[in-house]
Amino acid sequence: MRISQRAQHIEPFYVMEVGKAASALAAQVAQSDAPMIFLNIGEPDFTAPPLVQEAAARAIHLGLTQYTPATGLPELRERISAWYRSHFGVTVAASRIVVTAGASAALQLACLALIEAGDEVLMSDPSYPCNRHFVTAADAAPVLIPTTAAERFQLSADKVLEAWNPRTRGVLLASPSNPTGTSMAPEELRRIHELVNQRGGITLVDEIYLGLSHDELYGHTALALDEQLISINSFSKYFNMTGWRLGWMVVPQALVPVIERLAQNLFICPSAIAQYAALACFEADSLAEYERRRAEFKARRDYFIPALDALGLTVPVMPDGAFYAWADCSAACEKLGVNGSWELAFELMNRAHVAVTPGRDFGQAETGHFIRFSTANSMMQLHSAIERLKVLLT
Protein backbone atom coordinates (compact mmCIF):
# COMPACT_ATOMS: atom_id res chain seq x y z
CA MET A 1 0.00 0.00 0.00
CA ARG A 2 1.42 3.39 -0.99
CA ILE A 3 1.42 5.94 1.83
CA SER A 4 0.93 9.59 0.91
CA GLN A 5 3.87 11.96 1.18
CA ARG A 6 1.68 14.13 3.38
CA ALA A 7 1.33 11.35 5.95
CA GLN A 8 5.01 10.47 5.77
CA HIS A 9 5.95 14.06 6.61
CA ILE A 10 4.04 13.92 9.91
CA GLU A 11 6.46 12.94 12.66
CA PRO A 12 5.40 10.67 15.53
CA PHE A 13 4.02 12.40 18.61
CA TYR A 14 6.85 11.30 20.87
CA VAL A 15 5.11 12.27 24.09
CA MET A 16 2.62 9.52 23.35
CA GLU A 17 5.43 7.03 22.69
CA VAL A 18 6.94 7.86 26.07
CA GLY A 19 3.49 7.65 27.60
CA LYS A 20 2.98 4.13 26.25
CA ALA A 21 6.27 3.00 27.78
CA ALA A 22 5.35 4.64 31.09
CA SER A 23 1.93 2.98 31.11
CA ALA A 24 3.47 -0.43 30.46
CA LEU A 25 5.90 0.02 33.35
CA ALA A 26 3.14 1.45 35.55
CA ALA A 27 1.23 -1.82 35.28
CA GLN A 28 4.29 -3.68 36.59
CA VAL A 29 4.90 -1.37 39.56
CA ALA A 30 1.30 -0.54 40.44
CA GLN A 31 1.40 -2.58 43.66
CA SER A 32 4.90 -1.50 44.68
CA ASP A 33 5.78 1.20 47.20
CA ALA A 34 6.63 3.51 44.27
CA PRO A 35 3.83 3.42 41.69
CA MET A 36 4.28 5.50 38.55
CA ILE A 37 3.75 9.24 38.84
CA PHE A 38 2.62 10.71 35.53
CA LEU A 39 3.94 14.22 34.93
CA ASN A 40 4.15 13.80 31.16
CA ILE A 41 0.68 14.43 29.73
CA GLY A 42 -0.87 17.89 29.58
CA GLU A 43 -4.27 16.90 30.89
CA PRO A 44 -5.92 18.38 33.98
CA ASP A 45 -6.42 15.89 36.78
CA PHE A 46 -9.77 17.58 37.39
CA THR A 47 -12.84 16.41 35.48
CA ALA A 48 -15.86 18.43 34.39
CA PRO A 49 -17.70 20.01 37.35
CA PRO A 50 -21.01 18.57 38.57
CA LEU A 51 -23.27 20.95 36.65
CA VAL A 52 -21.52 20.07 33.39
CA GLN A 53 -21.85 16.35 34.00
CA GLU A 54 -25.50 16.77 34.92
CA ALA A 55 -26.13 18.77 31.74
CA ALA A 56 -24.62 15.96 29.65
CA ALA A 57 -26.80 13.36 31.33
CA ARG A 58 -29.85 15.57 30.87
CA ALA A 59 -29.11 15.98 27.16
CA ILE A 60 -28.94 12.21 26.73
CA HIS A 61 -32.14 11.71 28.74
CA LEU A 62 -33.99 14.30 26.63
CA GLY A 63 -32.67 12.90 23.37
CA LEU A 64 -30.67 16.01 22.50
CA THR A 65 -28.19 13.91 20.61
CA GLN A 66 -28.83 14.77 16.98
CA TYR A 67 -26.83 16.94 14.63
CA THR A 68 -26.41 20.59 15.55
CA PRO A 69 -25.48 23.40 13.17
CA ALA A 70 -21.94 22.97 11.85
CA THR A 71 -20.94 26.21 13.59
CA GLY A 72 -22.30 25.00 16.93
CA LEU A 73 -25.35 25.59 19.07
CA PRO A 74 -26.39 29.25 18.82
CA GLU A 75 -26.85 29.44 22.59
CA LEU A 76 -23.34 28.09 23.19
CA ARG A 77 -21.84 30.66 20.84
CA GLU A 78 -23.74 33.34 22.76
CA ARG A 79 -22.40 32.09 26.10
CA ILE A 80 -18.83 32.04 24.84
CA SER A 81 -19.34 35.60 23.62
CA ALA A 82 -20.64 36.63 27.05
CA TRP A 83 -17.62 34.95 28.71
CA TYR A 84 -15.23 37.05 26.65
CA ARG A 85 -17.13 40.13 27.76
CA SER A 86 -17.26 39.27 31.47
CA HIS A 87 -13.88 37.52 31.82
CA PHE A 88 -11.67 39.59 29.50
CA GLY A 89 -13.64 42.78 28.91
CA VAL A 90 -13.64 42.18 25.15
CA THR A 91 -16.67 42.29 22.86
CA VAL A 92 -16.68 39.33 20.47
CA ALA A 93 -19.80 38.86 18.38
CA ALA A 94 -21.32 35.40 18.72
CA SER A 95 -21.60 35.30 14.93
CA ARG A 96 -17.77 35.25 14.72
CA ILE A 97 -17.50 32.21 17.01
CA VAL A 98 -17.43 28.73 15.47
CA VAL A 99 -17.69 25.76 17.85
CA THR A 100 -15.48 22.87 16.76
CA ALA A 101 -14.63 19.26 17.58
CA GLY A 102 -11.77 20.34 19.83
CA ALA A 103 -9.09 22.96 19.23
CA SER A 104 -7.46 20.46 16.88
CA ALA A 105 -10.40 20.69 14.50
CA ALA A 106 -10.29 24.47 14.74
CA LEU A 107 -6.63 24.54 13.74
CA GLN A 108 -7.26 22.13 10.89
CA LEU A 109 -10.13 24.26 9.60
CA ALA A 110 -8.08 27.44 9.84
CA CYS A 111 -5.16 25.90 7.95
CA LEU A 112 -7.35 24.45 5.21
CA ALA A 113 -9.23 27.74 4.80
CA LEU A 114 -6.23 30.05 4.66
CA ILE A 115 -3.06 28.20 3.69
CA GLU A 116 -2.06 27.10 0.20
CA ALA A 117 0.34 24.32 -0.75
CA GLY A 118 3.88 25.67 -0.61
CA ASP A 119 3.10 28.46 1.85
CA GLU A 120 5.24 28.96 4.93
CA VAL A 121 3.98 29.68 8.43
CA LEU A 122 6.31 31.12 11.06
CA MET A 123 6.28 29.55 14.54
CA SER A 124 8.41 29.69 17.65
CA ASP A 125 10.85 26.94 18.56
CA PRO A 126 10.05 25.37 21.02
CA SER A 127 6.33 24.98 20.36
CA TYR A 128 3.56 22.38 20.50
CA PRO A 129 4.31 19.79 17.79
CA CYS A 130 0.76 19.18 16.60
CA ASN A 131 0.41 22.84 15.62
CA ARG A 132 3.17 22.55 13.06
CA HIS A 133 1.76 19.24 11.85
CA PHE A 134 -1.55 20.92 11.01
CA VAL A 135 0.41 23.24 8.75
CA THR A 136 2.23 20.29 7.18
CA ALA A 137 -1.05 18.44 6.63
CA ALA A 138 -2.24 21.43 4.60
CA ASP A 139 0.78 20.89 2.31
CA ALA A 140 2.49 23.99 3.67
CA ALA A 141 5.76 24.34 5.56
CA PRO A 142 6.09 25.31 9.22
CA VAL A 143 9.18 27.45 9.76
CA LEU A 144 10.46 27.10 13.31
CA ILE A 145 12.32 30.16 14.56
CA PRO A 146 14.63 29.54 17.53
CA THR A 147 13.76 31.51 20.65
CA THR A 148 15.57 31.98 23.94
CA ALA A 149 14.76 32.28 27.62
CA ALA A 150 15.53 36.02 27.36
CA GLU A 151 12.64 36.20 24.85
CA ARG A 152 10.40 34.09 27.11
CA PHE A 153 10.60 31.46 24.34
CA GLN A 154 8.24 33.60 22.24
CA LEU A 155 8.62 35.17 18.81
CA SER A 156 9.47 38.84 18.46
CA ALA A 157 8.42 41.21 15.71
CA ASP A 158 12.08 41.61 14.75
CA LYS A 159 12.48 37.86 14.22
CA VAL A 160 9.23 37.66 12.25
CA LEU A 161 10.39 40.50 10.01
CA GLU A 162 13.78 38.85 9.48
CA ALA A 163 12.21 35.51 8.53
CA TRP A 164 9.45 36.90 6.30
CA ASN A 165 9.80 36.10 2.60
CA PRO A 166 7.52 35.90 -0.45
CA ARG A 167 6.30 32.42 0.56
CA THR A 168 5.35 33.44 4.10
CA ARG A 169 1.61 33.27 4.71
CA GLY A 170 1.56 34.29 8.35
CA VAL A 171 2.37 33.33 11.93
CA LEU A 172 1.02 30.72 14.31
CA LEU A 173 1.59 31.83 17.89
CA ALA A 174 0.66 30.31 21.24
CA SER A 175 0.03 32.33 24.39
CA PRO A 176 0.38 30.82 26.95
CA SER A 177 2.56 28.29 25.21
CA ASN A 178 3.02 24.57 25.46
CA PRO A 179 5.71 23.49 26.51
CA THR A 180 6.98 26.61 28.28
CA GLY A 181 3.85 28.04 29.89
CA THR A 182 4.97 31.53 28.86
CA SER A 183 2.85 34.18 27.18
CA MET A 184 3.59 36.93 24.72
CA ALA A 185 3.87 40.47 26.01
CA PRO A 186 0.77 42.29 24.70
CA GLU A 187 2.80 45.03 23.04
CA GLU A 188 5.02 42.51 21.21
CA LEU A 189 1.97 40.63 20.02
CA ARG A 190 0.56 43.90 18.73
CA ARG A 191 3.79 44.63 16.84
CA ILE A 192 3.77 41.19 15.24
CA HIS A 193 0.12 41.42 14.24
CA GLU A 194 0.61 44.87 12.69
CA LEU A 195 3.63 43.60 10.75
CA VAL A 196 1.66 40.59 9.48
CA ASN A 197 -1.32 42.74 8.54
CA GLN A 198 0.87 45.11 6.57
CA ARG A 199 2.02 42.16 4.47
CA GLY A 200 -1.44 40.74 3.89
CA GLY A 201 -0.74 37.74 6.10
CA ILE A 202 -2.67 35.92 8.80
CA THR A 203 -2.16 35.89 12.57
CA LEU A 204 -3.30 32.68 14.22
CA VAL A 205 -3.09 32.56 18.02
CA ASP A 206 -3.50 29.38 20.04
CA GLU A 207 -5.12 30.56 23.28
CA ILE A 208 -6.24 27.22 24.72
CA TYR A 209 -4.44 27.91 28.02
CA LEU A 210 -5.56 31.53 28.29
CA GLY A 211 -8.03 30.78 31.08
CA LEU A 212 -5.14 29.38 33.13
CA SER A 213 -3.18 32.64 33.24
CA HIS A 214 -1.58 33.59 36.55
CA ASP A 215 -0.21 37.04 35.76
CA GLU A 216 -2.35 40.11 35.03
CA LEU A 217 0.28 41.41 32.62
CA TYR A 218 -0.26 38.50 30.24
CA GLY A 219 -3.79 37.23 30.86
CA HIS A 220 -5.43 39.11 27.96
CA THR A 221 -6.92 37.68 24.81
CA ALA A 222 -5.30 38.63 21.51
CA LEU A 223 -8.82 39.34 20.24
CA ALA A 224 -8.54 42.77 21.86
CA LEU A 225 -6.26 43.83 18.99
CA ASP A 226 -8.76 43.79 16.11
CA GLU A 227 -11.24 41.58 14.26
CA GLN A 228 -8.75 40.26 11.70
CA LEU A 229 -6.85 38.04 14.08
CA ILE A 230 -7.90 34.38 14.49
CA SER A 231 -8.01 32.86 17.96
CA ILE A 232 -8.18 29.14 18.73
CA ASN A 233 -9.58 28.02 22.08
CA SER A 234 -10.76 24.88 23.82
CA PHE A 235 -12.92 23.42 26.55
CA SER A 236 -10.11 20.98 27.40
CA LYS A 237 -7.77 22.91 29.68
CA TYR A 238 -9.46 25.64 31.73
CA PHE A 239 -12.84 23.93 31.45
CA ASN A 240 -11.43 20.43 32.19
CA MET A 241 -13.23 18.64 29.32
CA THR A 242 -10.35 16.94 27.48
CA GLY A 243 -12.07 13.79 26.24
CA TRP A 244 -15.26 15.63 25.35
CA ARG A 245 -13.47 16.99 22.25
CA LEU A 246 -14.93 20.46 22.13
CA GLY A 247 -13.30 23.75 21.19
CA TRP A 248 -13.96 26.93 19.28
CA MET A 249 -12.40 29.52 17.04
CA VAL A 250 -13.02 33.22 16.61
CA VAL A 251 -12.56 34.41 13.05
CA PRO A 252 -13.25 37.53 10.95
CA GLN A 253 -16.93 37.70 10.01
CA ALA A 254 -16.21 37.20 6.31
CA LEU A 255 -14.44 33.91 7.07
CA VAL A 256 -17.35 32.31 8.93
CA PRO A 257 -19.19 30.92 5.85
CA VAL A 258 -15.90 29.48 4.54
CA ILE A 259 -15.20 27.73 7.84
CA GLU A 260 -18.81 26.58 8.01
CA ARG A 261 -18.61 25.01 4.56
CA LEU A 262 -15.44 23.15 5.44
CA ALA A 263 -16.80 22.05 8.83
CA GLN A 264 -20.01 20.72 7.25
CA ASN A 265 -17.98 18.47 4.99
CA LEU A 266 -15.22 17.41 7.36
CA PHE A 267 -17.00 17.09 10.71
CA ILE A 268 -20.75 17.73 10.14
CA CYS A 269 -20.85 19.22 13.65
CA PRO A 270 -19.21 18.98 17.07
CA SER A 271 -20.60 16.50 19.58
CA ALA A 272 -24.14 17.52 20.49
CA ILE A 273 -23.86 16.07 24.00
CA ALA A 274 -20.59 17.89 24.67
CA GLN A 275 -22.12 21.16 23.48
CA TYR A 276 -25.19 20.89 25.70
CA ALA A 277 -22.89 20.01 28.59
CA ALA A 278 -20.64 22.99 27.85
CA LEU A 279 -23.55 25.38 28.31
CA ALA A 280 -23.25 24.62 32.03
CA CYS A 281 -19.58 25.66 32.06
CA PHE A 282 -20.76 29.26 32.21
CA GLU A 283 -23.09 28.88 35.19
CA ALA A 284 -21.92 30.87 38.23
CA ASP A 285 -21.19 27.75 40.31
CA SER A 286 -19.12 26.21 37.51
CA LEU A 287 -17.12 29.40 36.92
CA ALA A 288 -16.42 29.68 40.65
CA GLU A 289 -15.13 26.11 40.63
CA TYR A 290 -12.92 26.78 37.61
CA GLU A 291 -11.38 29.76 39.37
CA ARG A 292 -10.74 27.66 42.47
CA ARG A 293 -9.00 25.09 40.29
CA ARG A 294 -6.96 27.78 38.55
CA ALA A 295 -5.72 28.90 41.98
CA GLU A 296 -4.77 25.30 42.70
CA PHE A 297 -2.75 25.10 39.47
CA LYS A 298 -0.92 28.26 40.51
CA ALA A 299 -0.18 26.84 43.97
CA ARG A 300 1.27 23.73 42.35
CA ARG A 301 3.46 25.88 40.09
CA ASP A 302 4.65 27.95 43.02
CA TYR A 303 5.75 24.82 44.89
CA PHE A 304 7.06 22.67 42.08
CA ILE A 305 9.26 25.01 40.06
CA PRO A 306 11.44 26.22 42.96
CA ALA A 307 11.76 22.57 44.01
CA LEU A 308 13.00 21.66 40.51
CA ASP A 309 15.44 24.57 40.54
CA ALA A 310 16.87 23.29 43.82
CA LEU A 311 17.56 19.93 42.15
CA GLY A 312 19.44 21.51 39.25
CA LEU A 313 16.50 21.08 36.88
CA THR A 314 16.48 24.79 36.18
CA VAL A 315 13.34 26.42 34.81
CA PRO A 316 14.79 29.51 33.09
CA VAL A 317 11.47 31.37 32.78
CA MET A 318 8.74 31.14 35.40
CA PRO A 319 5.60 30.17 33.45
CA ASP A 320 2.81 32.72 33.73
CA GLY A 321 0.12 30.29 32.58
CA ALA A 322 -0.85 26.72 31.73
CA PHE A 323 0.55 23.89 33.90
CA TYR A 324 4.02 23.12 32.57
CA ALA A 325 7.61 23.44 33.71
CA TRP A 326 10.18 23.64 30.87
CA ALA A 327 13.34 22.60 32.67
CA ASP A 328 16.95 22.61 31.52
CA CYS A 329 18.15 19.10 32.32
CA SER A 330 21.80 19.48 31.28
CA ALA A 331 23.13 19.14 34.84
CA ALA A 332 20.88 16.13 35.54
CA CYS A 333 22.06 14.41 32.36
CA GLU A 334 25.67 14.93 33.34
CA LYS A 335 25.10 13.65 36.86
CA LEU A 336 23.33 10.49 35.67
CA GLY A 337 25.63 9.93 32.69
CA VAL A 338 22.94 10.07 30.02
CA ASN A 339 22.90 11.80 26.67
CA GLY A 340 20.13 14.38 26.51
CA SER A 341 16.53 14.62 27.58
CA TRP A 342 15.29 11.58 25.65
CA GLU A 343 17.56 9.22 27.56
CA LEU A 344 16.94 11.12 30.80
CA ALA A 345 13.18 10.66 30.44
CA PHE A 346 13.59 6.89 30.38
CA GLU A 347 16.12 7.03 33.22
CA LEU A 348 13.67 8.90 35.43
CA MET A 349 10.86 6.59 34.36
CA ASN A 350 12.77 3.41 35.14
CA ARG A 351 14.67 4.48 38.26
CA ALA A 352 12.31 6.95 39.94
CA HIS A 353 9.01 5.88 38.37
CA VAL A 354 8.37 9.47 37.32
CA ALA A 355 7.14 9.96 33.75
CA VAL A 356 8.17 13.21 32.04
CA THR A 357 8.25 14.45 28.45
CA PRO A 358 11.59 14.84 26.63
CA GLY A 359 12.10 17.96 24.58
CA ARG A 360 12.40 16.36 21.14
CA ASP A 361 8.68 16.81 20.35
CA PHE A 362 8.85 20.55 20.65
CA GLY A 363 11.41 21.61 18.06
CA GLN A 364 15.16 21.75 17.55
CA ALA A 365 16.30 24.88 19.40
CA GLU A 366 18.28 23.22 22.20
CA THR A 367 15.23 21.09 22.98
CA GLY A 368 17.46 18.08 23.61
CA HIS A 369 18.59 19.85 26.79
CA PHE A 370 15.05 20.31 28.14
CA ILE A 371 12.32 18.18 29.64
CA ARG A 372 8.72 19.20 30.19
CA PHE A 373 6.96 18.46 33.45
CA SER A 374 3.19 18.71 33.67
CA THR A 375 1.96 19.99 37.02
CA ALA A 376 -1.59 18.93 36.21
CA ASN A 377 -1.42 16.45 39.04
CA SER A 378 -2.17 16.57 42.75
CA MET A 379 0.09 18.40 45.17
CA MET A 380 0.71 15.12 46.96
CA GLN A 381 1.94 13.52 43.73
CA LEU A 382 4.16 16.51 43.00
CA HIS A 383 5.74 16.27 46.45
CA SER A 384 6.34 12.56 45.94
CA ALA A 385 7.93 13.17 42.55
CA ILE A 386 10.32 15.75 44.00
CA GLU A 387 11.35 13.35 46.79
CA ARG A 388 12.09 10.60 44.28
CA LEU A 389 14.05 12.94 41.99
CA LYS A 390 15.99 14.19 45.01
CA VAL A 391 17.25 10.66 45.67
CA LEU A 392 18.66 10.47 42.14
CA LEU A 393 19.97 14.00 41.69
CA THR A 394 21.39 15.05 45.05
PDB file of N, CA and C in Angstrom, residues 300-315 382-383 386-387 389-390 394:
ATOM      1  N   ARG A 300       0.381  24.824  42.752  1.00  0.00           N
ATOM      2  CA  ARG A 300       1.273  23.731  42.346  1.00  0.00           C
ATOM      3  C   ARG A 300       2.512  24.287  41.664  1.00  0.00           C
ATOM      4  N   ARG A 301       2.313  25.245  40.759  1.00  0.00           N
ATOM      5  CA  ARG A 301       3.455  25.877  40.094  1.00  0.00           C
ATOM      6  C   ARG A 301       4.400  26.491  41.113  1.00  0.00           C
ATOM      7  N   ASP A 302       3.829  27.220  42.059  1.00  0.00           N
ATOM      8  CA  ASP A 302       4.646  27.950  43.024  1.00  0.00           C
ATOM      9  C   ASP A 302       5.442  27.023  43.932  1.00  0.00           C
ATOM     10  N   TYR A 303       4.955  25.809  44.144  1.00  0.00           N
ATOM     11  CA  TYR A 303       5.747  24.818  44.889  1.00  0.00           C
ATOM     12  C   TYR A 303       6.753  24.117  43.990  1.00  0.00           C
ATOM     13  N   PHE A 304       6.297  23.645  42.845  1.00  0.00           N
ATOM     14  CA  PHE A 304       7.062  22.675  42.077  1.00  0.00           C
ATOM     15  C   PHE A 304       8.282  23.283  41.386  1.00  0.00           C
ATOM     16  N   ILE A 305       8.149  24.460  40.841  1.00  0.00           N
ATOM     17  CA  ILE A 305       9.257  25.013  40.061  1.00  0.00           C
ATOM     18  C   ILE A 305      10.451  25.380  40.937  1.00  0.00           C
ATOM     19  N   PRO A 306      10.278  26.035  42.081  1.00  0.00           N
ATOM     20  CA  PRO A 306      11.437  26.223  42.960  1.00  0.00           C
ATOM     21  C   PRO A 306      12.066  24.902  43.406  1.00  0.00           C
ATOM     22  N   ALA A 307      11.226  23.877  43.608  1.00  0.00           N
ATOM     23  CA  ALA A 307      11.764  22.573  44.005  1.00  0.00           C
ATOM     24  C   ALA A 307      12.612  21.963  42.887  1.00  0.00           C
ATOM     25  N   LEU A 308      12.181  22.125  41.637  1.00  0.00           N
ATOM     26  CA  LEU A 308      12.995  21.664  40.506  1.00  0.00           C
ATOM     27  C   LEU A 308      14.312  22.432  40.440  1.00  0.00           C
ATOM     28  N   ASP A 309      14.230  23.744  40.590  1.00  0.00           N
ATOM     29  CA  ASP A 309      15.437  24.569  40.542  1.00  0.00           C
ATOM     30  C   ASP A 309      16.455  24.092  41.574  1.00  0.00           C
ATOM     31  N   ALA A 310      15.974  23.737  42.754  1.00  0.00           N
ATOM     32  CA  ALA A 310      16.875  23.288  43.823  1.00  0.00           C
ATOM     33  C   ALA A 310      17.562  21.977  43.483  1.00  0.00           C
ATOM     34  N   LEU A 311      16.975  21.205  42.570  1.00  0.00           N
ATOM     35  CA  LEU A 311      17.557  19.934  42.149  1.00  0.00           C
ATOM     36  C   LEU A 311      18.468  20.089  40.929  1.00  0.00           C
ATOM     37  N   GLY A 312      18.632  21.302  40.446  1.00  0.00           N
ATOM     38  CA  GLY A 312      19.442  21.514  39.249  1.00  0.00           C
ATOM     39  C   GLY A 312      18.675  21.343  37.963  1.00  0.00           C
ATOM     40  N   LEU A 313      17.370  21.126  38.061  1.00  0.00           N
ATOM     41  CA  LEU A 313      16.502  21.078  36.878  1.00  0.00           C
ATOM     42  C   LEU A 313      15.934  22.490  36.707  1.00  0.00           C
ATOM     43  N   THR A 314      16.757  23.361  36.159  1.00  0.00           N
ATOM     44  CA  THR A 314      16.478  24.789  36.176  1.00  0.00           C
ATOM     45  C   THR A 314      15.394  25.163  35.181  1.00  0.00           C
ATOM     46  N   VAL A 315      14.390  25.876  35.666  1.00  0.00           N
ATOM     47  CA  VAL A 315      13.341  26.424  34.808  1.00  0.00           C
ATOM     48  C   VAL A 315      13.715  27.874  34.530  1.00  0.00           C
ATOM     49  N   LEU A 382       3.011  15.657  43.319  1.00  0.00           N
ATOM     50  CA  LEU A 382       4.160  16.515  43.003  1.00  0.00           C
ATOM     51  C   LEU A 382       5.215  16.433  44.107  1.00  0.00           C
ATOM     52  N   HIS A 383       4.792  16.429  45.343  1.00  0.00           N
ATOM     53  CA  HIS A 383       5.745  16.272  46.453  1.00  0.00           C
ATOM     54  C   HIS A 383       6.469  14.934  46.356  1.00  0.00           C
ATOM     55  N   ILE A 386       9.113  15.017  43.602  1.00  0.00           N
ATOM     56  CA  ILE A 386      10.322  15.747  43.997  1.00  0.00           C
ATOM     57  C   ILE A 386      11.184  14.891  44.931  1.00  0.00           C
ATOM     58  N   GLU A 387      10.585  14.200  45.872  1.00  0.00           N
ATOM     59  CA  GLU A 387      11.355  13.354  46.792  1.00  0.00           C
ATOM     60  C   GLU A 387      12.085  12.244  46.040  1.00  0.00           C
ATOM     61  N   LEU A 389      12.995  12.323  42.812  1.00  0.00           N
ATOM     62  CA  LEU A 389      14.052  12.942  41.994  1.00  0.00           C
ATOM     63  C   LEU A 389      15.230  13.364  42.860  1.00  0.00           C
ATOM     64  N   LYS A 390      14.937  13.770  44.078  1.00  0.00           N
ATOM     65  CA  LYS A 390      15.995  14.190  45.009  1.00  0.00           C
ATOM     66  C   LYS A 390      16.950  13.040  45.288  1.00  0.00           C
ATOM     67  N   THR A 394      20.624  14.347  44.026  1.00  0.00           N
ATOM     68  CA  THR A 394      21.395  15.054  45.050  1.00  0.00           C
ATOM     69  C   THR A 394      22.214  14.068  45.884  1.00  0.00           C
TER      70      THR A 394
END
